[in-house]
């Protein structure tokens, strides 16, 4: 079997240079790198020996690749809680975690594989990436294992962690229906978000099972943003004054809908009931406190790290983890509940 030593000898360079060239380090001259890669191919050097012999077994580090880590996203704390869950698990099993923040510009400059090799991580967890993002395709085709949060793709090297979004949405809408609401609007996220598709499905199923019609004109996209949801809710409530309740696909958007109701002088929950999704920290501090579907973001991070490390160590029985959600009833749907 060809070793890194053989390549170094054939190329007339040091073992360290070969190691750095094959690992994608940027301090190796491009010409030298190409030469080393060429020799490695000729000698049938396989990258799994690379993983075993060269990186001293494994680097024992995983990456958390986050898209959309912006100032406004700090309000929903979602990423932070996922991060805390990942961190908890990696510290229990003696791995390290490297945080990569990504944007579409960065993704054009460097492939997922390059990023992982440069930062010496064995695999990565991806959060906040859109289903239509071309980067996703590349991640899935890479031989470096990854676990996706809320994107249902499964293969030899890809697994995912999500919550039961259809059931979660259904619980929210059934709660509104049980309170006597019949004209229910939905503030969804955006197309190309798996959770938006799933939550819309749950919304439709709940209506269907209760024998209520589904009206497409009562569904708006708030793009998971508070301000956008507020604008859309003002539009819906003005055009369709018959609406008595809103199911929002995220708590952040529910905050926007609450603002819209207040702007229009509608009392919550007497004239308009509002339920969110996520159970972010702010949900219980709003006025009135927000009913919501709680999903355990910390557990999502924890399970994603656990799944990825099981995959890296060849111990994963299944590559899919679906977590439960819980209906939290507060005063935005039921008066003086407590």
Short mmCIF file of C-alpha atoms in Angstrom, two decimals:
data_model
loop_
_atom_site.label_atom_id
_atom_site.label_comp_id
_atom_site.label_asym_id
_atom_site.label_seq_id
_atom_site.Cartn_x
_atom_site.Cartn_y
_atom_site.Cartn_z
CA UNK A 1 0.00 0.00 0.00
CA UNK A 2 1.32 3.42 -0.95
CA UNK A 3 2.20 5.62 1.98
CA UNK A 4 2.73 9.33 2.24
CA UNK A 5 6.46 8.57 2.52
CA UNK A 6 6.47 7.05 -0.98
CA UNK A 7 4.83 10.17 -2.43
CA UNK A 8 7.32 12.45 -0.67
CA UNK A 9 10.20 10.40 -2.08
CA UNK A 10 8.82 10.42 -5.63
CA UNK A 11 8.07 14.14 -5.51
CA UNK A 12 11.34 15.05 -3.84
CA UNK A 13 9.63 16.98 -1.05
CA UNK A 14 9.19 16.50 2.67
CA UNK A 15 6.45 14.34 4.22
CA UNK A 16 5.01 17.51 5.83
CA UNK A 17 4.65 19.19 2.44
CA UNK A 18 2.80 16.16 1.06
CA UNK A 19 0.58 16.09 4.11
CA UNK A 20 -0.24 19.79 3.82
CA UNK A 21 -0.78 19.62 0.07
CA UNK A 22 -3.21 16.70 0.32
CA UNK A 23 -5.04 18.36 3.19
CA UNK A 24 -5.72 21.50 1.21
CA UNK A 25 -3.52 23.88 3.19
CA UNK A 26 -3.04 27.14 1.37
CA UNK A 27 0.65 27.59 2.22
CA UNK A 28 1.71 24.98 -0.35
CA UNK A 29 2.77 26.30 -3.75
CA UNK A 30 0.02 25.46 -6.28
CA UNK A 31 2.48 23.90 -8.72
CA UNK A 32 3.91 21.66 -6.00
CA UNK A 33 0.41 20.72 -4.88
CA UNK A 34 -0.60 19.67 -8.40
CA UNK A 35 2.61 17.64 -8.75
CA UNK A 36 1.97 15.85 -5.43
CA UNK A 37 -1.66 15.13 -6.33
CA UNK A 38 -0.54 13.76 -9.71
CA UNK A 39 2.03 11.43 -8.10
CA UNK A 40 -0.50 10.37 -5.46
CA UNK A 41 -2.87 9.35 -8.28
CA UNK A 42 -0.14 7.48 -10.19
CA UNK A 43 0.83 5.56 -7.07
CA UNK A 44 -2.86 4.81 -6.34
CA UNK A 45 -2.72 6.57 -3.03
CA UNK A 46 -6.20 6.43 -1.51
CA UNK A 47 -7.63 9.26 0.59
CA UNK A 48 -8.87 6.89 3.28
CA UNK A 49 -5.29 6.03 4.04
CA UNK A 50 -4.98 9.79 4.11
CA UNK A 51 -7.65 9.96 6.78
CA UNK A 52 -6.13 7.07 8.73
CA UNK A 53 -2.40 7.42 8.45
CA UNK A 54 -1.83 11.02 7.74
CA UNK A 55 -4.08 12.90 10.05
CA UNK A 56 -2.98 10.60 12.87
CA UNK A 57 -6.21 8.64 12.75
CA UNK A 58 -8.68 11.50 12.76
CA UNK A 59 -8.60 15.13 13.73
CA UNK A 60 -11.47 14.45 16.16
CA UNK A 61 -13.04 17.76 15.22
CA UNK A 62 -16.38 18.45 13.57
CA UNK A 63 -17.56 21.63 11.92
CA UNK A 64 -20.82 23.48 12.47
CA UNK A 65 -21.59 25.34 9.27
CA UNK A 66 -24.14 28.08 9.84
CA UNK A 67 -25.81 30.10 7.14
CA UNK A 68 -27.63 33.33 7.96
CA UNK A 69 -25.88 34.14 11.22
CA UNK A 70 -26.87 37.80 11.15
CA UNK A 71 -27.60 40.46 13.70
CA UNK A 72 -31.36 40.10 13.30
CA UNK A 73 -31.16 36.34 13.75
CA UNK A 74 -29.90 36.83 17.31
CA UNK A 75 -33.46 37.59 18.34
CA UNK A 76 -34.73 34.06 17.91
CA UNK A 77 -31.68 32.45 19.52
CA UNK A 78 -32.28 29.35 17.39
CA UNK A 79 -28.71 28.99 16.14
CA UNK A 80 -27.27 29.58 19.58
CA UNK A 81 -29.34 26.80 21.15
CA UNK A 82 -28.42 24.36 18.37
CA UNK A 83 -24.78 25.36 18.86
CA UNK A 84 -25.02 24.76 22.62
CA UNK A 85 -26.45 21.28 21.97
CA UNK A 86 -23.65 20.42 19.53
CA UNK A 87 -21.07 21.74 21.98
CA UNK A 88 -22.48 19.68 24.83
CA UNK A 89 -22.24 16.42 22.91
CA UNK A 90 -18.77 17.00 21.43
CA UNK A 91 -17.35 17.82 24.85
CA UNK A 92 -18.83 14.60 26.27
CA UNK A 93 -17.06 12.47 23.65
CA UNK A 94 -13.83 14.42 23.55
CA UNK A 95 -14.20 15.95 20.09
CA UNK A 96 -13.70 19.59 19.16
CA UNK A 97 -16.12 21.84 17.35
CA UNK A 98 -15.21 24.45 14.75
CA UNK A 99 -17.80 27.07 13.82
CA UNK A 100 -17.93 28.18 10.17
CA UNK A 101 -20.20 31.03 9.25
CA UNK A 102 -21.11 30.93 5.58
CA UNK A 103 -22.66 33.24 3.01
CA UNK A 104 -23.29 32.68 -0.69
CA UNK A 105 -20.17 34.71 -1.53
CA UNK A 106 -17.98 32.54 0.68
CA UNK A 107 -19.56 29.43 -0.80
CA UNK A 108 -18.54 30.49 -4.30
CA UNK A 109 -14.95 31.00 -3.20
CA UNK A 110 -14.47 27.70 -1.44
CA UNK A 111 -16.12 24.32 -1.74
CA UNK A 112 -17.46 22.45 1.26
CA UNK A 113 -14.74 19.83 0.85
CA UNK A 114 -11.98 22.46 0.75
CA UNK A 115 -13.40 24.15 3.82
CA UNK A 116 -13.49 20.92 5.81
CA UNK A 117 -9.99 19.90 4.71
CA UNK A 118 -8.47 23.29 5.45
CA UNK A 119 -10.00 23.47 8.87
CA UNK A 120 -9.19 19.83 9.51
CA UNK A 121 -12.67 18.62 10.43
CA UNK A 122 -13.83 15.05 9.89
CA UNK A 123 -17.41 16.04 9.11
CA UNK A 124 -19.88 18.89 9.51
CA UNK A 125 -23.35 19.82 10.70
CA UNK A 126 -25.22 22.28 8.47
CA UNK A 127 -27.83 24.67 9.71
CA UNK A 128 -29.85 27.43 8.08
CA UNK A 129 -29.17 26.40 4.48
CA UNK A 130 -32.01 26.64 1.94
CA UNK A 131 -33.26 23.63 0.01
CA UNK A 132 -32.62 25.43 -3.30
CA UNK A 133 -29.06 26.44 -2.38
CA UNK A 134 -26.63 25.04 -4.99
CA UNK A 135 -24.13 24.61 -2.18
CA UNK A 136 -26.35 21.90 -0.73
CA UNK A 137 -25.86 19.72 -3.79
CA UNK A 138 -22.11 19.98 -3.45
CA UNK A 139 -22.21 19.14 0.26
CA UNK A 140 -24.31 16.07 -0.43
CA UNK A 141 -21.95 14.88 -3.17
CA UNK A 142 -18.82 15.38 -1.05
CA UNK A 143 -17.25 12.34 0.56
CA UNK A 144 -16.98 14.22 3.86
CA UNK A 145 -19.93 13.16 6.06
CA UNK A 146 -22.49 15.72 7.09
CA UNK A 147 -25.67 16.00 9.12
CA UNK A 148 -28.30 18.49 7.98
CA UNK A 149 -30.69 20.23 10.32
CA UNK A 150 -34.23 20.40 8.92
CA UNK A 151 -33.35 19.21 5.39
CA UNK A 152 -34.44 15.64 4.69
CA UNK A 153 -31.62 14.19 2.60
CA UNK A 154 -30.19 10.81 3.40
CA UNK A 155 -27.32 8.93 1.76
CA UNK A 156 -24.20 7.00 2.68
CA UNK A 157 -22.52 10.18 3.92
CA UNK A 158 -25.53 12.36 4.75
CA UNK A 159 -28.00 12.21 7.63
CA UNK A 160 -30.46 14.68 9.12
CA UNK A 161 -32.18 15.77 12.30
CA UNK A 162 -35.59 17.43 12.29
CA UNK A 163 -38.76 17.67 14.33
CA UNK A 164 -42.14 16.35 13.27
CA UNK A 165 -43.16 19.59 11.57
CA UNK A 166 -46.41 18.28 10.07
CA UNK A 167 -47.66 17.06 13.43
CA UNK A 168 -46.42 20.21 15.18
CA UNK A 169 -48.34 22.49 12.82
CA UNK A 170 -51.37 20.25 13.09
CA UNK A 171 -51.37 20.51 16.89
CA UNK A 172 -51.26 24.32 16.62
CA UNK A 173 -54.18 24.51 14.17
CA UNK A 174 -56.24 21.90 16.02
CA UNK A 175 -55.81 24.04 19.15
CA UNK A 176 -57.21 27.07 17.27
CA UNK A 177 -60.08 25.01 15.84
CA UNK A 178 -60.92 23.65 19.31
CA UNK A 179 -61.34 27.26 20.46
CA UNK A 180 -63.99 27.77 17.77
CA UNK A 181 -61.88 29.49 15.11
CA UNK A 182 -62.95 28.84 11.52
CA UNK A 183 -61.24 31.62 9.55
CA UNK A 184 -57.61 30.82 10.23
CA UNK A 185 -54.74 32.47 8.37
CA UNK A 186 -51.22 31.14 8.12
CA UNK A 187 -48.02 33.16 8.16
CA UNK A 188 -45.53 30.82 6.53
CA UNK A 189 -41.76 31.23 6.01
CA UNK A 190 -40.69 30.97 2.39
CA UNK A 191 -40.65 28.48 -0.42
CA UNK A 192 -37.61 26.23 -0.48
CA UNK A 193 -37.62 25.81 3.28
CA UNK A 194 -38.45 22.22 4.15
CA UNK A 195 -40.07 23.30 7.43
CA UNK A 196 -42.35 25.73 5.57
CA UNK A 197 -43.60 22.98 3.26
CA UNK A 198 -44.14 20.63 6.20
CA UNK A 199 -45.92 23.19 8.40
CA UNK A 200 -48.19 24.18 5.52
CA UNK A 201 -49.04 20.50 5.08
CA UNK A 202 -49.92 20.21 8.78
CA UNK A 203 -52.07 23.35 8.52
CA UNK A 204 -53.97 21.89 5.57
CA UNK A 205 -54.40 18.48 7.20
CA UNK A 206 -55.83 19.99 10.39
CA UNK A 207 -58.37 22.02 8.39
CA UNK A 208 -59.27 19.03 6.22
CA UNK A 209 -59.78 16.73 9.21
CA UNK A 210 -62.05 19.31 10.84
CA UNK A 211 -64.06 19.60 7.61
CA UNK A 212 -62.92 23.18 7.01
CA UNK A 213 -61.97 24.54 3.58
CA UNK A 214 -58.39 25.58 2.83
CA UNK A 215 -58.16 29.10 1.38
CA UNK A 216 -54.89 29.80 -0.37
CA UNK A 217 -55.44 33.56 -0.12
CA UNK A 218 -55.24 33.27 3.67
CA UNK A 219 -51.62 32.03 3.51
CA UNK A 220 -48.83 34.61 3.35
CA UNK A 221 -45.05 34.29 3.34
CA UNK A 222 -43.28 36.27 6.04
CA UNK A 223 -39.81 34.94 5.11
CA UNK A 224 -39.17 34.10 8.80
CA UNK A 225 -38.73 37.83 9.41
CA UNK A 226 -40.60 39.89 11.98
CA UNK A 227 -41.06 43.04 9.88
CA UNK A 228 -42.09 41.20 6.75
CA UNK A 229 -44.65 39.18 8.74
CA UNK A 230 -46.02 42.39 10.23
CA UNK A 231 -46.53 43.93 6.76
CA UNK A 232 -48.14 40.76 5.41
CA UNK A 233 -50.44 40.44 8.43
CA UNK A 234 -51.62 44.05 8.08
CA UNK A 235 -52.42 43.30 4.43
CA UNK A 236 -54.28 40.06 5.24
CA UNK A 237 -56.27 41.52 8.12
CA UNK A 238 -57.24 44.57 6.05
CA UNK A 239 -58.28 42.53 3.00
CA UNK A 240 -59.91 39.72 4.99
CA UNK A 241 -61.43 41.14 8.17
CA UNK A 242 -63.13 37.76 8.74
CA UNK A 243 -59.81 36.26 9.98
CA UNK A 244 -59.98 35.44 13.70
CA UNK A 245 -56.75 33.50 14.17
CA UNK A 246 -53.21 33.16 12.85
CA UNK A 247 -50.91 30.17 12.81
CA UNK A 248 -47.33 31.40 12.31
CA UNK A 249 -44.51 29.10 11.14
CA UNK A 250 -42.10 30.81 13.54
CA UNK A 251 -42.36 32.81 16.76
CA UNK A 252 -40.38 35.66 15.24
CA UNK A 253 -43.10 36.06 12.60
CA UNK A 254 -45.76 35.72 15.30
CA UNK A 255 -44.21 38.77 17.00
CA UNK A 256 -44.72 40.64 13.73
CA UNK A 257 -48.34 39.49 13.51
CA UNK A 258 -48.93 40.66 17.09
CA UNK A 259 -47.62 44.10 16.15
CA UNK A 260 -49.93 44.17 13.13
CA UNK A 261 -52.95 43.28 15.30
CA UNK A 262 -52.08 46.07 17.73
CA UNK A 263 -51.59 48.57 14.88
CA UNK A 264 -55.07 47.71 13.62
CA UNK A 265 -56.52 47.95 17.14
CA UNK A 266 -57.44 44.26 17.35
CA UNK A 267 -57.33 42.75 20.82
CA UNK A 268 -55.38 39.50 21.33
CA UNK A 269 -56.84 36.90 21.87
CA UNK A 270 -60.44 38.26 21.93
CA UNK A 271 -60.50 39.43 18.31
CA UNK A 272 -57.46 37.67 16.96
CA UNK A 273 -55.75 34.57 18.37
CA UNK A 274 -52.09 34.02 17.47
CA UNK A 275 -49.95 30.91 17.82
CA UNK A 276 -46.30 30.61 16.84
CA UNK A 277 -43.74 27.86 16.33
CA UNK A 278 -40.33 27.25 18.03
CA UNK A 279 -40.89 28.50 21.59
CA UNK A 280 -38.07 31.02 21.50
CA UNK A 281 -37.17 32.64 24.82
CA UNK A 282 -39.10 35.81 23.95
CA UNK A 283 -42.37 33.89 23.42
CA UNK A 284 -43.23 33.74 27.11
CA UNK A 285 -42.35 37.43 27.64
CA UNK A 286 -44.56 39.00 25.00
CA UNK A 287 -47.78 40.82 25.89
CA UNK A 288 -49.84 38.71 25.95
CA UNK A 289 -47.53 35.67 26.25
CA UNK A 290 -47.41 33.72 23.00
CA UNK A 291 -48.87 30.24 22.53
CA UNK A 292 -46.50 28.17 20.44
CA UNK A 293 -45.24 24.78 19.35
CA UNK A 294 -42.05 24.12 21.28
CA UNK A 295 -39.21 22.32 19.60
CA UNK A 296 -36.12 21.44 21.51
CA UNK A 297 -33.36 23.29 19.64
CA UNK A 298 -30.70 22.19 22.12
CA UNK A 299 -31.68 18.54 21.52
CA UNK A 300 -31.48 19.11 17.75
CA UNK A 301 -27.86 20.20 18.08
CA UNK A 302 -27.06 17.44 20.54
CA UNK A 303 -28.62 14.73 18.36
CA UNK A 304 -26.99 16.13 15.20
CA UNK A 305 -23.53 15.94 16.80
CA UNK A 306 -24.24 12.47 18.14
CA UNK A 307 -25.44 11.25 14.75
CA UNK A 308 -22.45 12.75 12.91
CA UNK A 309 -19.93 11.21 15.28
CA UNK A 310 -21.72 7.83 15.10
CA UNK A 311 -21.50 8.09 11.30
CA UNK A 312 -17.78 8.97 11.47
CA UNK A 313 -17.14 6.01 13.74
CA UNK A 314 -19.28 3.66 11.66
CA UNK A 315 -21.79 3.10 14.45
CA UNK A 316 -24.89 4.79 13.04
CA UNK A 317 -27.88 2.44 12.88
CA UNK A 318 -30.03 5.01 11.11
CA UNK A 319 -29.14 8.39 9.64
CA UNK A 320 -32.41 10.10 10.56
CA UNK A 321 -33.55 11.55 13.88
CA UNK A 322 -37.05 12.99 14.24
CA UNK A 323 -37.74 14.81 17.50
CA UNK A 324 -41.09 15.49 19.17
CA UNK A 325 -42.76 18.88 19.59
CA UNK A 326 -45.00 20.17 22.35
CA UNK A 327 -47.99 22.53 22.34
CA UNK A 328 -47.52 25.38 24.84
CA UNK A 329 -50.79 27.22 25.48
CA UNK A 330 -50.43 30.82 26.64
CA UNK A 331 -52.62 33.93 26.59
CA UNK A 332 -52.28 34.84 22.91
CA UNK A 333 -54.87 32.13 22.18
CA UNK A 334 -56.67 31.61 25.48
CA UNK A 335 -57.60 34.44 27.82
CA UNK A 336 -56.17 34.20 31.33
CA UNK A 337 -54.82 30.75 30.79
CA UNK A 338 -52.41 29.89 33.52
#
